[in-house]
């Protein structure tokens, strides 16, 4: 179970965008602690995440938002201060190991203006930090949520990459080979065929892309044949 917790959010648009992100990345729960903005206005920015916002849990204090969680992960743009153990952090891409080993995870995001207090961070199990330009490391709230949720999404393996069917790959190979034989001057040109085939096989993402590539190769073949006849 994954819960996103917004602590005293101040911007209607950010809350709406976060609700939308929760929908994008299959977040189970959205908790909002003592909101400082108009949540009805936030609905305007939530798109198809409106149901997430409408079903969000509003609590008056921080403790109520975290009391039933297994692992609590606070976030901050200020981390790894020398000698400050509270600020020792994990990087955003390191979160997958934690997520994989635990359930009932809470991701805690602070106020747009001042972030989380030291007390709130101290009540969390981890402090997560998104590295950015040291001269200006502070991210917009919804942008930070997006980055963290994407890292979790990758670790869960919920994005199932589409595969290219065997038949489509065979057609790409066939037309690549035909074109090679049409333009080759000697056997050394075989490297052209191999390089092109490997590039296409590596680059094509799904059957839709494969069909477009096959169509292009077919048109190229027909054009060469037509010009040769002329």
mmCIF file with all atom_site columns, C-alpha atoms in Angstrom:
data_model
loop_
_atom_site.group_PDB
_atom_site.id
_atom_site.type_symbol
_atom_site.label_atom_id
_atom_site.label_alt_id
_atom_site.label_comp_id
_atom_site.label_asym_id
_atom_site.label_entity_id
_atom_site.label_seq_id
_atom_site.pdbx_PDB_ins_code
_atom_site.Cartn_x
_atom_site.Cartn_y
_atom_site.Cartn_z
_atom_site.occupancy
_atom_site.B_iso_or_equiv
_atom_site.pdbx_formal_charge
_atom_site.auth_seq_id
_atom_site.auth_comp_id
_atom_site.auth_asym_id
_atom_site.auth_atom_id
_atom_site.pdbx_PDB_model_num
ATOM 1   C CA . UNK A 1 1   ? 0.000   0.000   0.000   1.00 0.00 ? 1   UNK A CA 1
ATOM 2   C CA . UNK A 1 2   ? 1.342   3.394   -0.971  1.00 0.00 ? 2   UNK A CA 1
ATOM 3   C CA . UNK A 1 3   ? 0.157   6.644   0.586   1.00 0.00 ? 3   UNK A CA 1
ATOM 4   C CA . UNK A 1 4   ? 1.101   10.160  -0.432  1.00 0.00 ? 4   UNK A CA 1
ATOM 5   C CA . UNK A 1 5   ? 0.905   12.707  2.392   1.00 0.00 ? 5   UNK A CA 1
ATOM 6   C CA . UNK A 1 6   ? 0.830   16.441  1.753   1.00 0.00 ? 6   UNK A CA 1
ATOM 7   C CA . UNK A 1 7   ? 1.565   18.497  4.847   1.00 0.00 ? 7   UNK A CA 1
ATOM 8   C CA . UNK A 1 8   ? -0.205  21.857  4.919   1.00 0.00 ? 8   UNK A CA 1
ATOM 9   C CA . UNK A 1 9   ? -0.156  22.384  1.141   1.00 0.00 ? 9   UNK A CA 1
ATOM 10  C CA . UNK A 1 10  ? -0.580  26.007  0.124   1.00 0.00 ? 10  UNK A CA 1
ATOM 11  C CA . UNK A 1 11  ? -1.300  25.946  -3.607  1.00 0.00 ? 11  UNK A CA 1
ATOM 12  C CA . UNK A 1 12  ? -4.565  24.724  -5.099  1.00 0.00 ? 12  UNK A CA 1
ATOM 13  C CA . UNK A 1 13  ? -2.854  23.832  -8.369  1.00 0.00 ? 13  UNK A CA 1
ATOM 14  C CA . UNK A 1 14  ? -0.201  21.714  -6.659  1.00 0.00 ? 14  UNK A CA 1
ATOM 15  C CA . UNK A 1 15  ? -2.779  19.651  -4.782  1.00 0.00 ? 15  UNK A CA 1
ATOM 16  C CA . UNK A 1 16  ? -4.702  19.106  -8.011  1.00 0.00 ? 16  UNK A CA 1
ATOM 17  C CA . UNK A 1 17  ? -1.576  18.095  -9.904  1.00 0.00 ? 17  UNK A CA 1
ATOM 18  C CA . UNK A 1 18  ? -0.572  15.702  -7.129  1.00 0.00 ? 18  UNK A CA 1
ATOM 19  C CA . UNK A 1 19  ? -4.004  14.043  -7.232  1.00 0.00 ? 19  UNK A CA 1
ATOM 20  C CA . UNK A 1 20  ? -3.539  13.582  -10.959 1.00 0.00 ? 20  UNK A CA 1
ATOM 21  C CA . UNK A 1 21  ? -0.101  12.049  -10.374 1.00 0.00 ? 21  UNK A CA 1
ATOM 22  C CA . UNK A 1 22  ? -1.563  9.680   -7.799  1.00 0.00 ? 22  UNK A CA 1
ATOM 23  C CA . UNK A 1 23  ? -3.930  8.460   -10.493 1.00 0.00 ? 23  UNK A CA 1
ATOM 24  C CA . UNK A 1 24  ? -1.089  8.194   -13.030 1.00 0.00 ? 24  UNK A CA 1
ATOM 25  C CA . UNK A 1 25  ? 1.039   6.031   -10.752 1.00 0.00 ? 25  UNK A CA 1
ATOM 26  C CA . UNK A 1 26  ? -1.599  3.962   -8.939  1.00 0.00 ? 26  UNK A CA 1
ATOM 27  C CA . UNK A 1 27  ? -1.158  5.481   -5.492  1.00 0.00 ? 27  UNK A CA 1
ATOM 28  C CA . UNK A 1 28  ? -3.549  3.872   -3.029  1.00 0.00 ? 28  UNK A CA 1
ATOM 29  C CA . UNK A 1 29  ? -4.221  6.807   -0.702  1.00 0.00 ? 29  UNK A CA 1
ATOM 30  C CA . UNK A 1 30  ? -3.835  10.563  -0.577  1.00 0.00 ? 30  UNK A CA 1
ATOM 31  C CA . UNK A 1 31  ? -3.735  12.177  2.876   1.00 0.00 ? 31  UNK A CA 1
ATOM 32  C CA . UNK A 1 32  ? -3.753  15.943  3.331   1.00 0.00 ? 32  UNK A CA 1
ATOM 33  C CA . UNK A 1 33  ? -2.674  17.426  6.642   1.00 0.00 ? 33  UNK A CA 1
ATOM 34  C CA . UNK A 1 34  ? -4.335  20.709  7.619   1.00 0.00 ? 34  UNK A CA 1
ATOM 35  C CA . UNK A 1 35  ? -4.614  22.122  4.075   1.00 0.00 ? 35  UNK A CA 1
ATOM 36  C CA . UNK A 1 36  ? -3.941  25.836  3.647   1.00 0.00 ? 36  UNK A CA 1
ATOM 37  C CA . UNK A 1 37  ? -5.691  26.065  0.292   1.00 0.00 ? 37  UNK A CA 1
ATOM 38  C CA . UNK A 1 38  ? -9.155  25.579  -1.193  1.00 0.00 ? 38  UNK A CA 1
ATOM 39  C CA . UNK A 1 39  ? -9.468  21.915  -2.117  1.00 0.00 ? 39  UNK A CA 1
ATOM 40  C CA . UNK A 1 40  ? -12.553 22.594  -4.217  1.00 0.00 ? 40  UNK A CA 1
ATOM 41  C CA . UNK A 1 41  ? -10.396 24.831  -6.390  1.00 0.00 ? 41  UNK A CA 1
ATOM 42  C CA . UNK A 1 42  ? -7.807  22.055  -6.551  1.00 0.00 ? 42  UNK A CA 1
ATOM 43  C CA . UNK A 1 43  ? -10.301 19.857  -8.366  1.00 0.00 ? 43  UNK A CA 1
ATOM 44  C CA . UNK A 1 44  ? -9.930  22.108  -11.406 1.00 0.00 ? 44  UNK A CA 1
ATOM 45  C CA . UNK A 1 45  ? -6.312  20.990  -11.738 1.00 0.00 ? 45  UNK A CA 1
ATOM 46  C CA . UNK A 1 46  ? -6.771  17.293  -11.005 1.00 0.00 ? 46  UNK A CA 1
ATOM 47  C CA . UNK A 1 47  ? -8.079  16.106  -14.399 1.00 0.00 ? 47  UNK A CA 1
ATOM 48  C CA . UNK A 1 48  ? -8.860  12.373  -14.131 1.00 0.00 ? 48  UNK A CA 1
ATOM 49  C CA . UNK A 1 49  ? -7.334  12.355  -10.673 1.00 0.00 ? 49  UNK A CA 1
ATOM 50  C CA . UNK A 1 50  ? -10.429 14.102  -9.322  1.00 0.00 ? 50  UNK A CA 1
ATOM 51  C CA . UNK A 1 51  ? -11.668 10.860  -7.743  1.00 0.00 ? 51  UNK A CA 1
ATOM 52  C CA . UNK A 1 52  ? -8.387  10.612  -5.816  1.00 0.00 ? 52  UNK A CA 1
ATOM 53  C CA . UNK A 1 53  ? -8.842  14.110  -4.449  1.00 0.00 ? 53  UNK A CA 1
ATOM 54  C CA . UNK A 1 54  ? -12.521 13.598  -3.659  1.00 0.00 ? 54  UNK A CA 1
ATOM 55  C CA . UNK A 1 55  ? -11.647 10.474  -1.672  1.00 0.00 ? 55  UNK A CA 1
ATOM 56  C CA . UNK A 1 56  ? -8.580  11.929  0.024   1.00 0.00 ? 56  UNK A CA 1
ATOM 57  C CA . UNK A 1 57  ? -8.356  11.789  3.804   1.00 0.00 ? 57  UNK A CA 1
ATOM 58  C CA . UNK A 1 58  ? -8.123  15.182  5.496   1.00 0.00 ? 58  UNK A CA 1
ATOM 59  C CA . UNK A 1 59  ? -6.505  15.161  8.932   1.00 0.00 ? 59  UNK A CA 1
ATOM 60  C CA . UNK A 1 60  ? -5.742  17.994  11.312  1.00 0.00 ? 60  UNK A CA 1
ATOM 61  C CA . UNK A 1 61  ? -2.282  16.911  12.441  1.00 0.00 ? 61  UNK A CA 1
ATOM 62  C CA . UNK A 1 62  ? 0.798   15.123  11.197  1.00 0.00 ? 62  UNK A CA 1
ATOM 63  C CA . UNK A 1 63  ? 0.605   12.197  13.622  1.00 0.00 ? 63  UNK A CA 1
ATOM 64  C CA . UNK A 1 64  ? -2.828  11.139  12.371  1.00 0.00 ? 64  UNK A CA 1
ATOM 65  C CA . UNK A 1 65  ? -1.468  10.876  8.825   1.00 0.00 ? 65  UNK A CA 1
ATOM 66  C CA . UNK A 1 66  ? 1.378   8.522   9.718   1.00 0.00 ? 66  UNK A CA 1
ATOM 67  C CA . UNK A 1 67  ? 0.169   6.494   12.700  1.00 0.00 ? 67  UNK A CA 1
ATOM 68  C CA . UNK A 1 68  ? -0.752  3.314   10.781  1.00 0.00 ? 68  UNK A CA 1
ATOM 69  C CA . UNK A 1 69  ? 2.185   3.265   8.347   1.00 0.00 ? 69  UNK A CA 1
ATOM 70  C CA . UNK A 1 70  ? 4.958   0.698   8.252   1.00 0.00 ? 70  UNK A CA 1
ATOM 71  C CA . UNK A 1 71  ? 7.616   2.887   6.646   1.00 0.00 ? 71  UNK A CA 1
ATOM 72  C CA . UNK A 1 72  ? 7.535   6.680   6.576   1.00 0.00 ? 72  UNK A CA 1
ATOM 73  C CA . UNK A 1 73  ? 9.669   8.495   4.022   1.00 0.00 ? 73  UNK A CA 1
ATOM 74  C CA . UNK A 1 74  ? 9.985   12.242  4.391   1.00 0.00 ? 74  UNK A CA 1
ATOM 75  C CA . UNK A 1 75  ? 11.265  14.406  1.550   1.00 0.00 ? 75  UNK A CA 1
ATOM 76  C CA . UNK A 1 76  ? 13.401  17.520  1.594   1.00 0.00 ? 76  UNK A CA 1
ATOM 77  C CA . UNK A 1 77  ? 15.500  19.752  -0.644  1.00 0.00 ? 77  UNK A CA 1
ATOM 78  C CA . UNK A 1 78  ? 17.944  20.159  2.256   1.00 0.00 ? 78  UNK A CA 1
ATOM 79  C CA . UNK A 1 79  ? 19.964  17.053  2.983   1.00 0.00 ? 79  UNK A CA 1
ATOM 80  C CA . UNK A 1 80  ? 23.313  15.639  4.043   1.00 0.00 ? 80  UNK A CA 1
ATOM 81  C CA . UNK A 1 81  ? 24.403  18.550  6.177   1.00 0.00 ? 81  UNK A CA 1
ATOM 82  C CA . UNK A 1 82  ? 27.701  17.568  7.772   1.00 0.00 ? 82  UNK A CA 1
ATOM 83  C CA . UNK A 1 83  ? 27.218  16.553  11.374  1.00 0.00 ? 83  UNK A CA 1
ATOM 84  C CA . UNK A 1 84  ? 23.404  16.593  11.118  1.00 0.00 ? 84  UNK A CA 1
ATOM 85  C CA . UNK A 1 85  ? 22.263  12.978  11.290  1.00 0.00 ? 85  UNK A CA 1
ATOM 86  C CA . UNK A 1 86  ? 18.644  14.017  10.780  1.00 0.00 ? 86  UNK A CA 1
ATOM 87  C CA . UNK A 1 87  ? 19.550  15.279  7.320   1.00 0.00 ? 87  UNK A CA 1
ATOM 88  C CA . UNK A 1 88  ? 21.328  12.118  6.197   1.00 0.00 ? 88  UNK A CA 1
ATOM 89  C CA . UNK A 1 89  ? 19.336  11.128  3.166   1.00 0.00 ? 89  UNK A CA 1
ATOM 90  C CA . UNK A 1 90  ? 18.698  8.546   0.506   1.00 0.00 ? 90  UNK A CA 1
ATOM 91  C CA . UNK A 1 91  ? 18.568  9.551   -3.133  1.00 0.00 ? 91  UNK A CA 1
ATOM 92  C CA . UNK A 1 92  ? 15.346  9.295   -5.112  1.00 0.00 ? 92  UNK A CA 1
ATOM 93  C CA . UNK A 1 93  ? 16.564  6.306   -7.122  1.00 0.00 ? 93  UNK A CA 1
ATOM 94  C CA . UNK A 1 94  ? 17.484  4.401   -3.965  1.00 0.00 ? 94  UNK A CA 1
ATOM 95  C CA . UNK A 1 95  ? 13.894  4.201   -2.832  1.00 0.00 ? 95  UNK A CA 1
ATOM 96  C CA . UNK A 1 96  ? 13.175  1.004   -4.757  1.00 0.00 ? 96  UNK A CA 1
ATOM 97  C CA . UNK A 1 97  ? 15.054  -1.199  -2.281  1.00 0.00 ? 97  UNK A CA 1
ATOM 98  C CA . UNK A 1 98  ? 12.953  0.158   0.563   1.00 0.00 ? 98  UNK A CA 1
ATOM 99  C CA . UNK A 1 99  ? 9.681   -0.185  -1.297  1.00 0.00 ? 99  UNK A CA 1
ATOM 100 C CA . UNK A 1 100 ? 10.477  -3.773  -2.298  1.00 0.00 ? 100 UNK A CA 1
ATOM 101 C CA . UNK A 1 101 ? 10.990  -4.881  1.283   1.00 0.00 ? 101 UNK A CA 1
ATOM 102 C CA . UNK A 1 102 ? 8.039   -3.165  2.953   1.00 0.00 ? 102 UNK A CA 1
ATOM 103 C CA . UNK A 1 103 ? 4.341   -2.551  2.701   1.00 0.00 ? 103 UNK A CA 1
ATOM 104 C CA . UNK A 1 104 ? 2.232   0.348   3.971   1.00 0.00 ? 104 UNK A CA 1
ATOM 105 C CA . UNK A 1 105 ? 4.631   3.002   2.719   1.00 0.00 ? 105 UNK A CA 1
ATOM 106 C CA . UNK A 1 106 ? 4.044   6.694   3.284   1.00 0.00 ? 106 UNK A CA 1
ATOM 107 C CA . UNK A 1 107 ? 5.671   9.412   1.167   1.00 0.00 ? 107 UNK A CA 1
ATOM 108 C CA . UNK A 1 108 ? 5.601   12.721  3.004   1.00 0.00 ? 108 UNK A CA 1
ATOM 109 C CA . UNK A 1 109 ? 5.893   16.046  1.211   1.00 0.00 ? 109 UNK A CA 1
ATOM 110 C CA . UNK A 1 110 ? 6.146   19.348  3.038   1.00 0.00 ? 110 UNK A CA 1
ATOM 111 C CA . UNK A 1 111 ? 4.849   22.855  2.585   1.00 0.00 ? 111 UNK A CA 1
ATOM 112 C CA . UNK A 1 112 ? 5.736   24.707  -0.602  1.00 0.00 ? 112 UNK A CA 1
ATOM 113 C CA . UNK A 1 113 ? 7.166   27.595  1.422   1.00 0.00 ? 113 UNK A CA 1
ATOM 114 C CA . UNK A 1 114 ? 9.196   25.930  4.188   1.00 0.00 ? 114 UNK A CA 1
ATOM 115 C CA . UNK A 1 115 ? 8.991   22.176  3.676   1.00 0.00 ? 115 UNK A CA 1
ATOM 116 C CA . UNK A 1 116 ? 8.815   19.820  6.641   1.00 0.00 ? 116 UNK A CA 1
ATOM 117 C CA . UNK A 1 117 ? 9.816   20.770  10.160  1.00 0.00 ? 117 UNK A CA 1
ATOM 118 C CA . UNK A 1 118 ? 12.647  18.984  11.912  1.00 0.00 ? 118 UNK A CA 1
ATOM 119 C CA . UNK A 1 119 ? 10.113  17.397  14.236  1.00 0.00 ? 119 UNK A CA 1
ATOM 120 C CA . UNK A 1 120 ? 8.168   15.986  11.293  1.00 0.00 ? 120 UNK A CA 1
ATOM 121 C CA . UNK A 1 121 ? 11.354  14.646  9.731   1.00 0.00 ? 121 UNK A CA 1
ATOM 122 C CA . UNK A 1 122 ? 12.338  13.091  13.059  1.00 0.00 ? 122 UNK A CA 1
ATOM 123 C CA . UNK A 1 123 ? 9.062   11.137  13.099  1.00 0.00 ? 123 UNK A CA 1
ATOM 124 C CA . UNK A 1 124 ? 9.877   9.634   9.704   1.00 0.00 ? 124 UNK A CA 1
ATOM 125 C CA . UNK A 1 125 ? 12.056  6.607   9.008   1.00 0.00 ? 125 UNK A CA 1
ATOM 126 C CA . UNK A 1 126 ? 13.958  7.970   6.027   1.00 0.00 ? 126 UNK A CA 1
ATOM 127 C CA . UNK A 1 127 ? 14.693  11.323  4.480   1.00 0.00 ? 127 UNK A CA 1
ATOM 128 C CA . UNK A 1 128 ? 14.597  11.296  0.705   1.00 0.00 ? 128 UNK A CA 1
ATOM 129 C CA . UNK A 1 129 ? 16.444  13.855  -1.361  1.00 0.00 ? 129 UNK A CA 1
ATOM 130 C CA . UNK A 1 130 ? 16.222  14.603  -5.090  1.00 0.00 ? 130 UNK A CA 1
ATOM 131 C CA . UNK A 1 131 ? 19.617  15.901  -6.244  1.00 0.00 ? 131 UNK A CA 1
ATOM 132 C CA . UNK A 1 132 ? 19.381  19.024  -8.389  1.00 0.00 ? 132 UNK A CA 1
ATOM 133 C CA . UNK A 1 133 ? 21.353  22.140  -9.252  1.00 0.00 ? 133 UNK A CA 1
ATOM 134 C CA . UNK A 1 134 ? 23.118  23.100  -5.977  1.00 0.00 ? 134 UNK A CA 1
ATOM 135 C CA . UNK A 1 135 ? 22.527  26.752  -6.791  1.00 0.00 ? 135 UNK A CA 1
ATOM 136 C CA . UNK A 1 136 ? 18.769  26.138  -6.884  1.00 0.00 ? 136 UNK A CA 1
ATOM 137 C CA . UNK A 1 137 ? 17.819  22.660  -5.613  1.00 0.00 ? 137 UNK A CA 1
ATOM 138 C CA . UNK A 1 138 ? 14.238  23.425  -4.539  1.00 0.00 ? 138 UNK A CA 1
ATOM 139 C CA . UNK A 1 139 ? 11.689  21.698  -6.762  1.00 0.00 ? 139 UNK A CA 1
ATOM 140 C CA . UNK A 1 140 ? 8.044   22.547  -7.188  1.00 0.00 ? 140 UNK A CA 1
ATOM 141 C CA . UNK A 1 141 ? 5.934   20.290  -4.955  1.00 0.00 ? 141 UNK A CA 1
ATOM 142 C CA . UNK A 1 142 ? 4.138   18.449  -7.745  1.00 0.00 ? 142 UNK A CA 1
ATOM 143 C CA . UNK A 1 143 ? 7.377   18.020  -9.698  1.00 0.00 ? 143 UNK A CA 1
ATOM 144 C CA . UNK A 1 144 ? 9.028   16.382  -6.701  1.00 0.00 ? 144 UNK A CA 1
ATOM 145 C CA . UNK A 1 145 ? 6.054   14.061  -6.257  1.00 0.00 ? 145 UNK A CA 1
ATOM 146 C CA . UNK A 1 146 ? 6.248   13.101  -9.930  1.00 0.00 ? 146 UNK A CA 1
ATOM 147 C CA . UNK A 1 147 ? 9.931   12.166  -9.734  1.00 0.00 ? 147 UNK A CA 1
ATOM 148 C CA . UNK A 1 148 ? 9.537   10.030  -6.620  1.00 0.00 ? 148 UNK A CA 1
ATOM 149 C CA . UNK A 1 149 ? 6.421   8.251   -7.867  1.00 0.00 ? 149 UNK A CA 1
ATOM 150 C CA . UNK A 1 150 ? 8.104   7.462   -11.151 1.00 0.00 ? 150 UNK A CA 1
ATOM 151 C CA . UNK A 1 151 ? 11.061  5.889   -9.351  1.00 0.00 ? 151 UNK A CA 1
ATOM 152 C CA . UNK A 1 152 ? 8.651   3.727   -7.366  1.00 0.00 ? 152 UNK A CA 1
ATOM 153 C CA . UNK A 1 153 ? 6.653   2.838   -10.457 1.00 0.00 ? 153 UNK A CA 1
ATOM 154 C CA . UNK A 1 154 ? 9.798   1.562   -12.157 1.00 0.00 ? 154 UNK A CA 1
ATOM 155 C CA . UNK A 1 155 ? 10.746  -0.538  -9.147  1.00 0.00 ? 155 UNK A CA 1
ATOM 156 C CA . UNK A 1 156 ? 7.347   -2.167  -8.952  1.00 0.00 ? 156 UNK A CA 1
ATOM 157 C CA . UNK A 1 157 ? 7.589   -3.270  -12.561 1.00 0.00 ? 157 UNK A CA 1
ATOM 158 C CA . UNK A 1 158 ? 4.089   -2.059  -13.267 1.00 0.00 ? 158 UNK A CA 1
ATOM 159 C CA . UNK A 1 159 ? 5.150   -0.659  -16.623 1.00 0.00 ? 159 UNK A CA 1
ATOM 160 C CA . UNK A 1 160 ? 5.074   -3.671  -18.870 1.00 0.00 ? 160 UNK A CA 1
ATOM 161 C CA . UNK A 1 161 ? 7.026   -2.844  -21.966 1.00 0.00 ? 161 UNK A CA 1
ATOM 162 C CA . UNK A 1 162 ? 5.182   -3.734  -25.139 1.00 0.00 ? 162 UNK A CA 1
ATOM 163 C CA . UNK A 1 163 ? 6.886   -6.388  -27.198 1.00 0.00 ? 163 UNK A CA 1
ATOM 164 C CA . UNK A 1 164 ? 7.434   -6.556  -30.924 1.00 0.00 ? 164 UNK A CA 1
ATOM 165 C CA . UNK A 1 165 ? 5.987   -9.700  -32.448 1.00 0.00 ? 165 UNK A CA 1
ATOM 166 C CA . UNK A 1 166 ? 8.186   -12.266 -34.147 1.00 0.00 ? 166 UNK A CA 1
ATOM 167 C CA . UNK A 1 167 ? 6.445   -11.700 -37.492 1.00 0.00 ? 167 UNK A CA 1
ATOM 168 C CA . UNK A 1 168 ? 7.136   -7.956  -37.456 1.00 0.00 ? 168 UNK A CA 1
ATOM 169 C CA . UNK A 1 169 ? 10.812  -8.523  -36.691 1.00 0.00 ? 169 UNK A CA 1
ATOM 170 C CA . UNK A 1 170 ? 11.044  -11.038 -39.522 1.00 0.00 ? 170 UNK A CA 1
ATOM 171 C CA . UNK A 1 171 ? 9.552   -8.505  -41.948 1.00 0.00 ? 171 UNK A CA 1
ATOM 172 C CA . UNK A 1 172 ? 12.018  -5.818  -40.839 1.00 0.00 ? 172 UNK A CA 1
ATOM 173 C CA . UNK A 1 173 ? 14.845  -8.298  -41.363 1.00 0.00 ? 173 UNK A CA 1
ATOM 174 C CA . UNK A 1 174 ? 13.498  -9.341  -44.749 1.00 0.00 ? 174 UNK A CA 1
ATOM 175 C CA . UNK A 1 175 ? 13.203  -5.824  -46.155 1.00 0.00 ? 175 UNK A CA 1
ATOM 176 C CA . UNK A 1 176 ? 16.528  -4.766  -44.666 1.00 0.00 ? 176 UNK A CA 1
ATOM 177 C CA . UNK A 1 177 ? 18.174  -7.751  -46.305 1.00 0.00 ? 177 UNK A CA 1
ATOM 178 C CA . UNK A 1 178 ? 16.494  -7.068  -49.665 1.00 0.00 ? 178 UNK A CA 1
ATOM 179 C CA . UNK A 1 179 ? 17.605  -3.431  -49.586 1.00 0.00 ? 179 UNK A CA 1
ATOM 180 C CA . UNK A 1 180 ? 21.129  -4.497  -48.718 1.00 0.00 ? 180 UNK A CA 1
ATOM 181 C CA . UNK A 1 181 ? 21.257  -6.768  -51.747 1.00 0.00 ? 181 UNK A CA 1
ATOM 182 C CA . UNK A 1 182 ? 19.971  -3.963  -53.959 1.00 0.00 ? 182 UNK A CA 1
ATOM 183 C CA . UNK A 1 183 ? 22.670  -1.482  -52.957 1.00 0.00 ? 183 UNK A CA 1
ATOM 184 C CA . UNK A 1 184 ? 25.669  -3.674  -52.087 1.00 0.00 ? 184 UNK A CA 1
ATOM 185 C CA . UNK A 1 185 ? 28.809  -3.396  -54.176 1.00 0.00 ? 185 UNK A CA 1
ATOM 186 C CA . UNK A 1 186 ? 30.819  -6.149  -52.521 1.00 0.00 ? 186 UNK A CA 1
ATOM 187 C CA . UNK A 1 187 ? 30.643  -8.571  -49.618 1.00 0.00 ? 187 UNK A CA 1
ATOM 188 C CA . UNK A 1 188 ? 32.247  -6.028  -47.310 1.00 0.00 ? 188 UNK A CA 1
ATOM 189 C CA . UNK A 1 189 ? 28.989  -4.084  -47.494 1.00 0.00 ? 189 UNK A CA 1
ATOM 190 C CA . UNK A 1 190 ? 27.388  -6.809  -45.364 1.00 0.00 ? 190 UNK A CA 1
ATOM 191 C CA . UNK A 1 191 ? 28.252  -4.646  -42.368 1.00 0.00 ? 191 UNK A CA 1
ATOM 192 C CA . UNK A 1 192 ? 25.683  -2.136  -43.643 1.00 0.00 ? 192 UNK A CA 1
ATOM 193 C CA . UNK A 1 193 ? 22.965  -4.751  -43.381 1.00 0.00 ? 193 UNK A CA 1
ATOM 194 C CA . UNK A 1 194 ? 24.019  -5.855  -39.904 1.00 0.00 ? 194 UNK A CA 1
ATOM 195 C CA . UNK A 1 195 ? 24.302  -2.309  -38.568 1.00 0.00 ? 195 UNK A CA 1
ATOM 196 C CA . UNK A 1 196 ? 20.916  -1.267  -39.949 1.00 0.00 ? 196 UNK A CA 1
ATOM 197 C CA . UNK A 1 197 ? 19.140  -4.399  -38.749 1.00 0.00 ? 197 UNK A CA 1
ATOM 198 C CA . UNK A 1 198 ? 20.603  -4.152  -35.247 1.00 0.00 ? 198 UNK A CA 1
ATOM 199 C CA . UNK A 1 199 ? 19.761  -0.468  -34.983 1.00 0.00 ? 199 UNK A CA 1
ATOM 200 C CA . UNK A 1 200 ? 16.171  -1.117  -36.020 1.00 0.00 ? 200 UNK A CA 1
ATOM 201 C CA . UNK A 1 201 ? 15.793  -4.112  -33.710 1.00 0.00 ? 201 UNK A CA 1
ATOM 202 C CA . UNK A 1 202 ? 17.157  -2.151  -30.753 1.00 0.00 ? 202 UNK A CA 1
ATOM 203 C CA . UNK A 1 203 ? 15.153  0.966   -31.452 1.00 0.00 ? 203 UNK A CA 1
ATOM 204 C CA . UNK A 1 204 ? 11.702  -0.368  -32.259 1.00 0.00 ? 204 UNK A CA 1
ATOM 205 C CA . UNK A 1 205 ? 9.444   -0.289  -29.180 1.00 0.00 ? 205 UNK A CA 1
ATOM 206 C CA . UNK A 1 206 ? 6.239   -2.052  -30.210 1.00 0.00 ? 206 UNK A CA 1
ATOM 207 C CA . UNK A 1 207 ? 4.280   -3.467  -33.136 1.00 0.00 ? 207 UNK A CA 1
ATOM 208 C CA . UNK A 1 208 ? 2.927   -0.055  -34.090 1.00 0.00 ? 208 UNK A CA 1
ATOM 209 C CA . UNK A 1 209 ? 6.430   1.331   -34.577 1.00 0.00 ? 209 UNK A CA 1
ATOM 210 C CA . UNK A 1 210 ? 7.480   -1.862  -36.330 1.00 0.00 ? 210 UNK A CA 1
ATOM 211 C CA . UNK A 1 211 ? 4.655   -1.522  -38.865 1.00 0.00 ? 211 UNK A CA 1
ATOM 212 C CA . UNK A 1 212 ? 5.688   2.074   -39.612 1.00 0.00 ? 212 UNK A CA 1
ATOM 213 C CA . UNK A 1 213 ? 9.293   0.995   -40.163 1.00 0.00 ? 213 UNK A CA 1
ATOM 214 C CA . UNK A 1 214 ? 8.192   -1.896  -42.389 1.00 0.00 ? 214 UNK A CA 1
ATOM 215 C CA . UNK A 1 215 ? 6.012   0.450   -44.422 1.00 0.00 ? 215 UNK A CA 1
ATOM 216 C CA . UNK A 1 216 ? 8.946   2.832   -44.884 1.00 0.00 ? 216 UNK A CA 1
ATOM 217 C CA . UNK A 1 217 ? 11.306  0.024   -45.913 1.00 0.00 ? 217 UNK A CA 1
ATOM 218 C CA . UNK A 1 218 ? 8.714   -1.313  -48.344 1.00 0.00 ? 218 UNK A CA 1
ATOM 219 C CA . UNK A 1 219 ? 8.230   2.122   -49.926 1.00 0.00 ? 219 UNK A CA 1
ATOM 220 C CA . UNK A 1 220 ? 11.982  2.564   -50.170 1.00 0.00 ? 220 UNK A CA 1
ATOM 221 C CA . UNK A 1 221 ? 12.294  -0.831  -51.836 1.00 0.00 ? 221 UNK A CA 1
ATOM 222 C CA . UNK A 1 222 ? 9.524   -0.041  -54.336 1.00 0.00 ? 222 UNK A CA 1
ATOM 223 C CA . UNK A 1 223 ? 11.106  3.314   -55.158 1.00 0.00 ? 223 UNK A CA 1
ATOM 224 C CA . UNK A 1 224 ? 14.500  1.736   -55.823 1.00 0.00 ? 224 UNK A CA 1
ATOM 225 C CA . UNK A 1 225 ? 12.946  -0.987  -57.980 1.00 0.00 ? 225 UNK A CA 1
ATOM 226 C CA . UNK A 1 226 ? 10.878  1.571   -59.901 1.00 0.00 ? 226 UNK A CA 1
ATOM 227 C CA . UNK A 1 227 ? 13.892  3.815   -60.558 1.00 0.00 ? 227 UNK A CA 1
ATOM 228 C CA . UNK A 1 228 ? 15.994  0.838   -61.672 1.00 0.00 ? 228 UNK A CA 1
ATOM 229 C CA . UNK A 1 229 ? 13.336  -0.085  -64.234 1.00 0.00 ? 229 UNK A CA 1
ATOM 230 C CA . UNK A 1 230 ? 13.376  3.446   -65.583 1.00 0.00 ? 230 UNK A CA 1
#
